[in-house]
XYZ file of N, CA and C in Angstrom:
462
model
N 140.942 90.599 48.414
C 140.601 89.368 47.708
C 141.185 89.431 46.303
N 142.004 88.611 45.985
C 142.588 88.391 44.397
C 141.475 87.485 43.450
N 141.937 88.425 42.359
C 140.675 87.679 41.309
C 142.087 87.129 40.018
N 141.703 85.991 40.043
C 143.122 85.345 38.875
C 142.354 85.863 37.875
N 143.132 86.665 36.890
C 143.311 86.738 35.510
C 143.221 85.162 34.104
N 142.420 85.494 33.567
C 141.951 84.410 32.668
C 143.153 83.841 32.055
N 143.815 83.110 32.626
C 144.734 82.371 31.493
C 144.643 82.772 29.999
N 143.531 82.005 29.847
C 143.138 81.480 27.930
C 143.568 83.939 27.661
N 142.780 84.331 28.445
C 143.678 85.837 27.563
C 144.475 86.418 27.773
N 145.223 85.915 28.544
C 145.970 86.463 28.701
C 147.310 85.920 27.755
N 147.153 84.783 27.724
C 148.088 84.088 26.279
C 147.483 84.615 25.143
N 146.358 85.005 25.011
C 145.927 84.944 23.319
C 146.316 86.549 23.218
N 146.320 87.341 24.379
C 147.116 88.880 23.841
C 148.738 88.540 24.021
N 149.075 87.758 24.452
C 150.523 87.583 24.733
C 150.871 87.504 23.217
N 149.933 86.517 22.485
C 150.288 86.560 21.097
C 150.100 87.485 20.659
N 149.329 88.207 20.591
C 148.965 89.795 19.952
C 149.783 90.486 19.861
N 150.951 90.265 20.929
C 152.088 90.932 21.110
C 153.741 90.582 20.265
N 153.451 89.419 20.116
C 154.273 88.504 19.264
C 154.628 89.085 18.122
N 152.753 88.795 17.378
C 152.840 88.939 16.227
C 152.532 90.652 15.836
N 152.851 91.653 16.924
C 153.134 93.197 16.469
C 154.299 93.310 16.552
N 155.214 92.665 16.752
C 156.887 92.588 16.930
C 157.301 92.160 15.836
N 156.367 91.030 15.033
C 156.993 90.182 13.696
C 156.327 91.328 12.640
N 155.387 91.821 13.042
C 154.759 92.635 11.992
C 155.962 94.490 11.691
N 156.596 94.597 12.768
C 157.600 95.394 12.964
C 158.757 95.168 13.141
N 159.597 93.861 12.474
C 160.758 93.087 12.710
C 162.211 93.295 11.992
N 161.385 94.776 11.010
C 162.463 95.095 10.098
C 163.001 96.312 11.423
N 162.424 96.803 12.719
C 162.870 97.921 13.218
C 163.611 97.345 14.266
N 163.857 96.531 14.491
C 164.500 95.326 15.661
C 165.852 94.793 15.449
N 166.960 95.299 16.111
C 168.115 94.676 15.871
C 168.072 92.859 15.402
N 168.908 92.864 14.556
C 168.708 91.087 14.383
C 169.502 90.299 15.383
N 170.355 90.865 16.235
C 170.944 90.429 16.990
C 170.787 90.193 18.165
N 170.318 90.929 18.674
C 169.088 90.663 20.265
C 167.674 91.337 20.282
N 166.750 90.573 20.049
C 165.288 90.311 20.227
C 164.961 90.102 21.506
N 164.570 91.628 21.849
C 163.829 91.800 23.188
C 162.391 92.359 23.365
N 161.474 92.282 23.581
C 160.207 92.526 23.295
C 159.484 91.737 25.013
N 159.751 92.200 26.057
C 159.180 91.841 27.432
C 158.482 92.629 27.927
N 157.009 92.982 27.658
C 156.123 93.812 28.517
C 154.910 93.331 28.993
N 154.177 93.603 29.640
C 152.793 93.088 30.145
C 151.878 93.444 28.795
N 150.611 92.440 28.390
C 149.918 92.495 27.406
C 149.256 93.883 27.678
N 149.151 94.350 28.696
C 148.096 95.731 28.896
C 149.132 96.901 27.995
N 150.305 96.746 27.413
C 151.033 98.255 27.354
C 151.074 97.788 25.867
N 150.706 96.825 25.591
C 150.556 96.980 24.018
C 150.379 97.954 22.916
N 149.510 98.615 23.094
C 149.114 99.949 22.210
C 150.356 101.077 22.406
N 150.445 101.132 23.557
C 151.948 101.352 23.708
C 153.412 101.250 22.969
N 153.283 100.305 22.981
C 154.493 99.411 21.963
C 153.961 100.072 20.261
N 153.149 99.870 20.188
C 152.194 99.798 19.090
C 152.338 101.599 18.417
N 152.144 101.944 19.429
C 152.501 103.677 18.841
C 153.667 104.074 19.314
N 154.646 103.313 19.812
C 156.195 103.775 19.588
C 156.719 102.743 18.179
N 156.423 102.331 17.626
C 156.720 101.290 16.398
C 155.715 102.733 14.869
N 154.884 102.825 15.279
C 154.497 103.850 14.611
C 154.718 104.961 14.120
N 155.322 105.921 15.447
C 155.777 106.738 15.400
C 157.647 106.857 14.507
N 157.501 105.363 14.727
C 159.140 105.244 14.032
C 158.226 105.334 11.998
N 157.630 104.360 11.958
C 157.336 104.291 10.479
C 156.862 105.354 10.317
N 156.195 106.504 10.559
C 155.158 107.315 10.617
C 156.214 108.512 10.054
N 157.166 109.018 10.593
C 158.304 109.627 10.893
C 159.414 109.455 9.991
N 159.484 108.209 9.379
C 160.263 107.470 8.014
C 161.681 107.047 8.296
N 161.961 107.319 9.763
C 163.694 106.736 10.841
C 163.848 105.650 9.761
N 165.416 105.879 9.240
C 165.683 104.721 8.587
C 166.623 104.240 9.469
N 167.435 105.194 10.448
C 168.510 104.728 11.229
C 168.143 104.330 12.288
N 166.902 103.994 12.693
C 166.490 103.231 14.124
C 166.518 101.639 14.104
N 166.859 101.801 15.030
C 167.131 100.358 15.306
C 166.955 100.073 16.901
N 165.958 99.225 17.278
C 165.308 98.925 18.840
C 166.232 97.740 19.222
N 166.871 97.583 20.195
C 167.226 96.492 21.065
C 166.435 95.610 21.960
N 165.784 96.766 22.319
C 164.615 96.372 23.491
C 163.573 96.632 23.734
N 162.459 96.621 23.938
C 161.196 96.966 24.905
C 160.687 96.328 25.916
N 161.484 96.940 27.162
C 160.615 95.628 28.252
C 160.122 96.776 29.484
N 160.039 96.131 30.447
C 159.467 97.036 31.877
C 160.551 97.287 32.920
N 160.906 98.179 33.250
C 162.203 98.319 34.305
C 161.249 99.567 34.858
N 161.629 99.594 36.265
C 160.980 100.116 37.439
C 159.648 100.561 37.144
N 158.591 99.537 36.998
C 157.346 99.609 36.410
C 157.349 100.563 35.526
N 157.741 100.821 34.289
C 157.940 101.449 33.175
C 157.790 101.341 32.121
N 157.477 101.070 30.966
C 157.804 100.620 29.631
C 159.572 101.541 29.248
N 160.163 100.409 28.839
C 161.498 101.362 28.649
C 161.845 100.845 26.875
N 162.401 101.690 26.191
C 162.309 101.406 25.050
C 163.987 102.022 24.866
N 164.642 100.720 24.620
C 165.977 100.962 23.902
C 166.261 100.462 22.887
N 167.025 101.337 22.251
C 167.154 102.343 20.728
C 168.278 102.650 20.321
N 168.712 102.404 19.101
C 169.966 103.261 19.010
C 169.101 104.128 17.331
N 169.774 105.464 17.240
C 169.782 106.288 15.872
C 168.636 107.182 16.620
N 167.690 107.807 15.333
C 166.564 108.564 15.796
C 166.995 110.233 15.820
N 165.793 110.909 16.590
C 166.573 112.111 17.039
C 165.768 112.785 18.197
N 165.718 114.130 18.496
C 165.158 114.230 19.903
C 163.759 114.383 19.659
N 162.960 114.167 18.764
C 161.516 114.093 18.154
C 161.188 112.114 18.979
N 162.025 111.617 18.233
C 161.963 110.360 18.904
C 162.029 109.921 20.456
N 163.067 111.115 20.420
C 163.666 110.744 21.971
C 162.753 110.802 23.206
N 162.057 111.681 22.723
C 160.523 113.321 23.357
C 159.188 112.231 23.332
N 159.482 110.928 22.174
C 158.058 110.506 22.300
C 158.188 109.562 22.836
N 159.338 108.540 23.020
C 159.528 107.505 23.743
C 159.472 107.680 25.555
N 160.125 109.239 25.901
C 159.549 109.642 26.989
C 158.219 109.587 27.351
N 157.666 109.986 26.169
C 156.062 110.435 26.960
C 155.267 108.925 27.124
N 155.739 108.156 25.905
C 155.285 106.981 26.160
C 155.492 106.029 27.463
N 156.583 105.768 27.658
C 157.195 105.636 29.504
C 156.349 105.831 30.335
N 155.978 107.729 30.622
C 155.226 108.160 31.475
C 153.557 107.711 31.204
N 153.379 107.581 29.930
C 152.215 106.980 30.226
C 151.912 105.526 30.445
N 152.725 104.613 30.732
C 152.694 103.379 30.628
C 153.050 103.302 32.647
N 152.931 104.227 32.987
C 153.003 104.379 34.384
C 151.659 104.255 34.616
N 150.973 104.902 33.751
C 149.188 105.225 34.630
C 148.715 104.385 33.586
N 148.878 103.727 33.201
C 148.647 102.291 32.227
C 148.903 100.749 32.926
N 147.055 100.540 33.094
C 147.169 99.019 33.488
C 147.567 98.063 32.850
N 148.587 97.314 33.315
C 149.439 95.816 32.700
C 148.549 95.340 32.308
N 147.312 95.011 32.738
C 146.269 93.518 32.383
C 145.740 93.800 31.154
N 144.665 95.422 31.061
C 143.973 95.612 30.086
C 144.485 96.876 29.359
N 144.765 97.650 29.858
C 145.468 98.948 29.189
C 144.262 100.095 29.305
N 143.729 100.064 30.295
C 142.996 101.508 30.395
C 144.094 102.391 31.502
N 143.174 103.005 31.579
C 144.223 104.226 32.681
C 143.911 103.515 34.611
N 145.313 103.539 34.885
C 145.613 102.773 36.229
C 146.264 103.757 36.924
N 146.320 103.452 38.360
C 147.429 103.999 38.835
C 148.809 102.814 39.464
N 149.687 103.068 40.046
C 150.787 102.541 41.128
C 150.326 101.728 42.309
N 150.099 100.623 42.182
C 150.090 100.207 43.425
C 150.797 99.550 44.040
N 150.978 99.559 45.518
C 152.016 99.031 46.185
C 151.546 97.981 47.216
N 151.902 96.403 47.105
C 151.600 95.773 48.051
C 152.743 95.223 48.452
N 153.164 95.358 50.105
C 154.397 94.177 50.066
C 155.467 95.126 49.280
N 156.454 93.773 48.550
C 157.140 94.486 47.695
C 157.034 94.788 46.629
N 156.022 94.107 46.042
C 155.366 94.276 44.543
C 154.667 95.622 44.334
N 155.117 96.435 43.202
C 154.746 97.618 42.632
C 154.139 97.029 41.540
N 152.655 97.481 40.837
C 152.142 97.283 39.876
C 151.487 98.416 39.631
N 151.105 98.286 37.613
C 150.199 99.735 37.869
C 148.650 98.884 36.987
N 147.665 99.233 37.684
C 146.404 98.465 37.489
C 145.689 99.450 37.835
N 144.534 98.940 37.094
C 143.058 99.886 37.207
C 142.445 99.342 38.474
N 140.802 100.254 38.554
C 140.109 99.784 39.411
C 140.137 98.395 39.901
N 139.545 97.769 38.010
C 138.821 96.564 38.020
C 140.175 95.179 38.155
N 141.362 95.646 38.185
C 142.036 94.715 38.172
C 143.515 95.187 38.896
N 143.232 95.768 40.349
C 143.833 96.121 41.676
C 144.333 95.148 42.318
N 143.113 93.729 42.373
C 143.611 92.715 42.899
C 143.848 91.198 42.270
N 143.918 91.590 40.460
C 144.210 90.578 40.192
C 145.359 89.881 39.886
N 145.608 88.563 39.759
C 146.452 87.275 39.763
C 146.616 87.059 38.517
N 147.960 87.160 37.836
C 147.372 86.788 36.387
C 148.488 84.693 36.354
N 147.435 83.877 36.140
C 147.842 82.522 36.141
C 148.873 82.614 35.545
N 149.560 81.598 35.730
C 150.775 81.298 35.292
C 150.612 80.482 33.689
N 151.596 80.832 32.633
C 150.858 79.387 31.193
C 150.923 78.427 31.970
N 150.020 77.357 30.899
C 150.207 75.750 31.649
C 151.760 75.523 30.516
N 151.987 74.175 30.643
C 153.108 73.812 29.822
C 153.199 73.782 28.636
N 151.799 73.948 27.996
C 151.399 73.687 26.399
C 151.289 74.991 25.894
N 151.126 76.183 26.844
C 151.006 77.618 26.225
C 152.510 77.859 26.453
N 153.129 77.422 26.978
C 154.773 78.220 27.183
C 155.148 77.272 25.943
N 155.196 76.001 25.593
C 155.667 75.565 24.780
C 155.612 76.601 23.412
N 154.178 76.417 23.436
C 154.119 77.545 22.165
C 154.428 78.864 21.810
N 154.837 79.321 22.831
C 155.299 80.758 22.828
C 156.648 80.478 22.922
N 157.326 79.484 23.383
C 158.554 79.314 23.046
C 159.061 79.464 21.686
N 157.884 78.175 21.000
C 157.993 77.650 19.601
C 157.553 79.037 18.422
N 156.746 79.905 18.876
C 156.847 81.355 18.623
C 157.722 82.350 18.419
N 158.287 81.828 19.264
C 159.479 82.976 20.117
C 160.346 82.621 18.889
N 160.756 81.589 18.621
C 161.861 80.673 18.321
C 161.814 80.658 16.941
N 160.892 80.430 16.244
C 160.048 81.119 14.848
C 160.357 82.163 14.343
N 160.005 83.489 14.805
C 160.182 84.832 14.739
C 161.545 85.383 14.600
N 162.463 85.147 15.602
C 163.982 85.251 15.923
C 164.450 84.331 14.718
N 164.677 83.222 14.529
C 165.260 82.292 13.095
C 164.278 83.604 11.741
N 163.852 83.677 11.760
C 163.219 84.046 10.508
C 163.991 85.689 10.504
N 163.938 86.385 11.250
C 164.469 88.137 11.655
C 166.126 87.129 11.041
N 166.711 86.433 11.662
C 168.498 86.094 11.188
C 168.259 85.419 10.121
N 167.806 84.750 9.628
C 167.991 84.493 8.149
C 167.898 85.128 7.207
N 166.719 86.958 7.459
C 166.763 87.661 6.992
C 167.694 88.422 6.782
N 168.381 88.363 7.753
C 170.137 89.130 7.688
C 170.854 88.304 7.111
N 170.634 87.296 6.935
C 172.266 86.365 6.499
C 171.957 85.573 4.964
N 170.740 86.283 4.397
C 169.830 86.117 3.555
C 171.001 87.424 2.384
């Protein structure tokens, strides 16, 4: 039995996610803005952005963070193998890290769909936005990116 995932939060962490990307926008190539993961791997994101300020990388620079073979994958150029060592471990834990909420999950396999989810959310559906939440995350999206290039051409 599938249990749909709450719309209304699943957009309002979608933003959560937004605005930890704008809040970390000086570590983000200005040229391609990629930031695609499930709201559950957030903290995730959150302590690989950390570990860069934390560490004082002036030569990092992120291209990407999205999900490839249920993964968090984090591409990077600069850094060194301190970086390299934590972005691994982060990966592997974003394996046993549920997409929805971010407690500890495992792999599941239905069909062809691989997901990694906890107990409480094994069989859930997460809704699709309606047209007025994609708008705005467009208009988000679209916000963030103009503001990161004007900062360069600034």
């Amino acid at each position: 039995m599938d249990i749909t995932f709450n719309n209304e939060t699943h957009f309002s962490e979608t933003i959560k996610l937004w605005d930890v990307y704008e809040r970390h926008a000086d570590l983000f190539s200005k040229k391609h803005v990629g930031l695609d993961v499930p709201v559950g791997w957030i903290d995730i994101v959150i302590q690989f952005l950390e570990f860069i300020v934390k560490h004082s990388y002036t030569d990092v620079m992120i291209q990407k963070i999205s999900m490839s073979y249920r993964a968090i994958k984090f591409y990077y150029m600069g850094g060194d193998q301190a970086l390299h060592d934590e972005a691994g471990r982060l990966e592997k834990i974003s394996m046993i890290t549920c997409e929805v909420c971010g407690h500890r999950g495992k792999m599941l396999v239905t069909g062809l769909e691989t997901r990694t989810r906890c107990a409480d959310h094994a069989d859930t559906v997460i809704e699709p936005f309606t047209e007025a939440q994609t708008a705005y995350l467009h208009a988000l999206r679209t916000t963030v990116t103009k503001k990161m290039k004007n900062e360069v051409d600034d």
